[in-house]
Amino acid sequence: MKYSEQFMECVEYSFAAFCKMVLRNAAISAYRDFGRKQKHEVSLDYLMSETSFEPFTTDNYFEQYDKPTVFVVKGQEIIVASEWLANVLSKLPEQRRTVLLMYFFLGYTDTKIGNEYGRSRSTSNYWKHAALNQLRKEWLKSKDEEQKIGTL
């Protein structure tokens, strides 16, 4: 089916008008959003002149603990910097702790862990989930203790 030149020209003009309207509305929205953001922004120079102290920030992310805990699994050392995690891992039975460390830190699969112990994949998966449930219980217990201390 062939369309007339007039029809095709009308379609082109309509499409061009539609595109211009979309671009115009997008520009208005962007300008409006920029204005809203600008109302809430404060110049750093203004802050420096208004405050009597030098602004600074500290980052605790890279601070190391005095004694990170080291676990040895399959002849490899696994360093746990989180004091809480190290305490909870040390409370786990040896087998469950080893399974968790092998899975999450050494990248072993459930099948590979099961083969190490001469068990099936589902058994090693069960051990892993049981250890994670025990970790969750310890976390909830420590959270409750913190709340009790905070309310005293």
Short mmCIF file of C-alpha atoms in Angstrom, two decimals:
data_model
loop_
_atom_site.label_atom_id
_atom_site.label_comp_id
_atom_site.label_asym_id
_atom_site.label_seq_id
_atom_site.Cartn_x
_atom_site.Cartn_y
_atom_site.Cartn_z
CA MET A 1 0.00 0.00 0.00
CA LYS A 2 1.37 3.34 -1.05
CA TYR A 3 0.64 6.54 0.85
CA SER A 4 0.38 9.90 -0.76
CA GLU A 5 3.12 12.46 -0.35
CA GLN A 6 0.75 14.81 1.48
CA PHE A 7 -0.07 12.11 4.03
CA MET A 8 3.60 11.28 4.60
CA GLU A 9 4.43 14.98 4.98
CA CYS A 10 1.62 15.37 7.53
CA VAL A 11 2.94 12.38 9.50
CA GLU A 12 6.47 13.83 9.51
CA TYR A 13 5.25 17.23 10.74
CA SER A 14 3.10 15.62 13.43
CA PHE A 15 6.01 13.49 14.61
CA ALA A 16 8.37 16.49 14.62
CA ALA A 17 5.84 18.49 16.67
CA PHE A 18 5.46 15.59 19.11
CA CYS A 19 9.26 15.29 19.54
CA LYS A 20 9.61 19.03 20.12
CA MET A 21 6.87 18.92 22.78
CA VAL A 22 8.50 15.96 24.56
CA LEU A 23 11.89 17.69 24.56
CA ARG A 24 10.37 20.96 25.78
CA ASN A 25 8.56 19.22 28.66
CA ALA A 26 11.69 17.26 29.60
CA ALA A 27 13.71 20.49 29.68
CA ILE A 28 11.09 22.18 31.87
CA SER A 29 11.10 19.22 34.27
CA ALA A 30 14.90 19.19 34.45
CA TYR A 31 14.99 22.94 35.08
CA ARG A 32 12.34 22.60 37.80
CA ASP A 33 14.23 19.72 39.48
CA PHE A 34 17.46 21.71 39.34
CA GLY A 35 15.71 24.65 41.00
CA ARG A 36 14.34 22.44 43.80
CA LYS A 37 17.78 20.98 44.47
CA GLN A 38 19.37 24.42 44.42
CA LYS A 39 17.01 25.65 47.16
CA HIS A 40 18.38 23.01 49.55
CA GLU A 41 22.04 23.34 48.63
CA VAL A 42 24.42 25.46 50.67
CA SER A 43 27.69 26.74 49.32
CA LEU A 44 30.79 25.27 50.95
CA ASP A 45 32.36 28.74 50.96
CA TYR A 46 29.37 30.04 52.92
CA LEU A 47 29.71 27.23 55.45
CA MET A 48 33.43 27.91 55.87
CA SER A 49 32.80 31.60 56.55
CA GLU A 50 29.93 30.95 59.00
CA THR A 51 31.56 28.26 61.15
CA SER A 52 34.31 28.88 63.67
CA PHE A 53 35.79 25.41 63.33
CA GLU A 54 37.39 23.58 60.46
CA PRO A 55 34.94 21.02 59.01
CA PHE A 56 36.30 17.48 58.87
CA THR A 57 35.20 13.90 58.58
CA THR A 58 36.56 10.66 59.93
CA ASP A 59 36.24 7.27 58.35
CA ASN A 60 36.20 4.22 60.60
CA TYR A 61 35.98 1.73 57.76
CA PHE A 62 39.70 1.08 57.50
CA GLU A 63 40.45 1.01 61.21
CA GLN A 64 41.86 -2.34 62.26
CA TYR A 65 41.21 -4.05 65.54
CA ASP A 66 44.16 -4.68 67.84
CA LYS A 67 43.84 -8.44 67.53
CA PRO A 68 42.00 -9.75 64.47
CA THR A 69 40.93 -13.36 64.90
CA VAL A 70 42.53 -15.96 62.66
CA PHE A 71 40.84 -19.25 61.81
CA VAL A 72 42.78 -21.99 60.02
CA VAL A 73 40.76 -24.09 57.58
CA LYS A 74 42.35 -26.60 55.20
CA GLY A 75 45.76 -25.07 55.85
CA GLN A 76 44.60 -21.58 54.89
CA GLU A 77 44.37 -18.72 57.33
CA ILE A 78 41.12 -16.78 57.40
CA ILE A 79 41.36 -13.43 59.18
CA VAL A 80 38.11 -12.13 60.67
CA ALA A 81 38.38 -8.46 61.64
CA SER A 82 34.87 -8.16 63.07
CA GLU A 83 35.07 -8.82 66.79
CA TRP A 84 31.41 -9.80 66.98
CA LEU A 85 31.63 -12.25 64.06
CA ALA A 86 34.79 -13.84 65.45
CA ASN A 87 33.14 -14.35 68.85
CA VAL A 88 30.04 -15.92 67.34
CA LEU A 89 32.07 -18.14 65.01
CA SER A 90 34.16 -19.36 67.93
CA LYS A 91 30.94 -20.38 69.75
CA LEU A 92 29.90 -22.63 66.87
CA PRO A 93 30.84 -26.32 66.87
CA GLU A 94 34.05 -27.00 64.94
CA GLN A 95 32.32 -28.74 62.03
CA ARG A 96 29.72 -26.02 61.48
CA ARG A 97 32.32 -23.27 61.72
CA THR A 98 34.55 -25.08 59.22
CA VAL A 99 31.65 -25.58 56.80
CA LEU A 100 30.73 -21.88 56.97
CA LEU A 101 34.29 -20.73 56.50
CA MET A 102 34.85 -23.13 53.61
CA TYR A 103 31.66 -21.97 51.89
CA PHE A 104 31.85 -18.21 52.40
CA PHE A 105 35.58 -17.53 52.61
CA LEU A 106 37.21 -20.29 50.55
CA GLY A 107 34.48 -20.52 47.90
CA TYR A 108 33.75 -24.23 48.27
CA THR A 109 30.44 -25.51 46.89
CA ASP A 110 28.07 -27.69 48.90
CA THR A 111 29.09 -30.69 46.80
CA LYS A 112 32.79 -30.08 47.40
CA ILE A 113 32.23 -29.67 51.15
CA GLY A 114 30.19 -32.88 51.19
CA ASN A 115 33.01 -34.70 49.39
CA GLU A 116 35.54 -33.44 51.97
CA TYR A 117 33.51 -35.04 54.75
CA GLY A 118 32.39 -38.08 52.77
CA ARG A 119 28.76 -36.94 52.87
CA SER A 120 26.20 -35.80 50.33
CA ARG A 121 25.64 -32.28 49.09
CA SER A 122 22.36 -32.00 50.97
CA THR A 123 24.04 -32.92 54.26
CA SER A 124 26.67 -30.19 53.87
CA ASN A 125 23.88 -27.78 52.89
CA TYR A 126 22.01 -28.73 56.08
CA TRP A 127 25.15 -28.10 58.17
CA LYS A 128 25.59 -24.71 56.54
CA HIS A 129 21.98 -23.66 57.17
CA ALA A 130 22.08 -24.92 60.76
CA ALA A 131 25.21 -22.83 61.37
CA LEU A 132 23.58 -19.77 59.79
CA ASN A 133 20.51 -20.23 61.99
CA GLN A 134 22.74 -20.43 65.04
CA LEU A 135 24.53 -17.24 63.93
CA ARG A 136 21.16 -15.52 63.52
CA LYS A 137 20.09 -16.55 67.04
CA GLU A 138 23.36 -15.24 68.50
CA TRP A 139 22.93 -11.97 66.60
CA LEU A 140 19.39 -11.52 67.90
CA LYS A 141 20.55 -12.35 71.42
CA SER A 142 23.36 -9.78 71.26
CA LYS A 143 20.96 -7.20 69.82
CA ASP A 144 18.54 -7.76 72.72
CA GLU A 145 21.39 -7.40 75.21
CA GLU A 146 22.43 -4.10 73.62
CA GLN A 147 18.87 -2.80 73.87
CA LYS A 148 18.66 -3.81 77.54
CA ILE A 149 21.96 -2.04 78.28
CA GLY A 150 20.78 1.03 76.36
CA THR A 151 17.56 1.30 78.40
CA LEU A 152 19.32 1.07 81.78
#
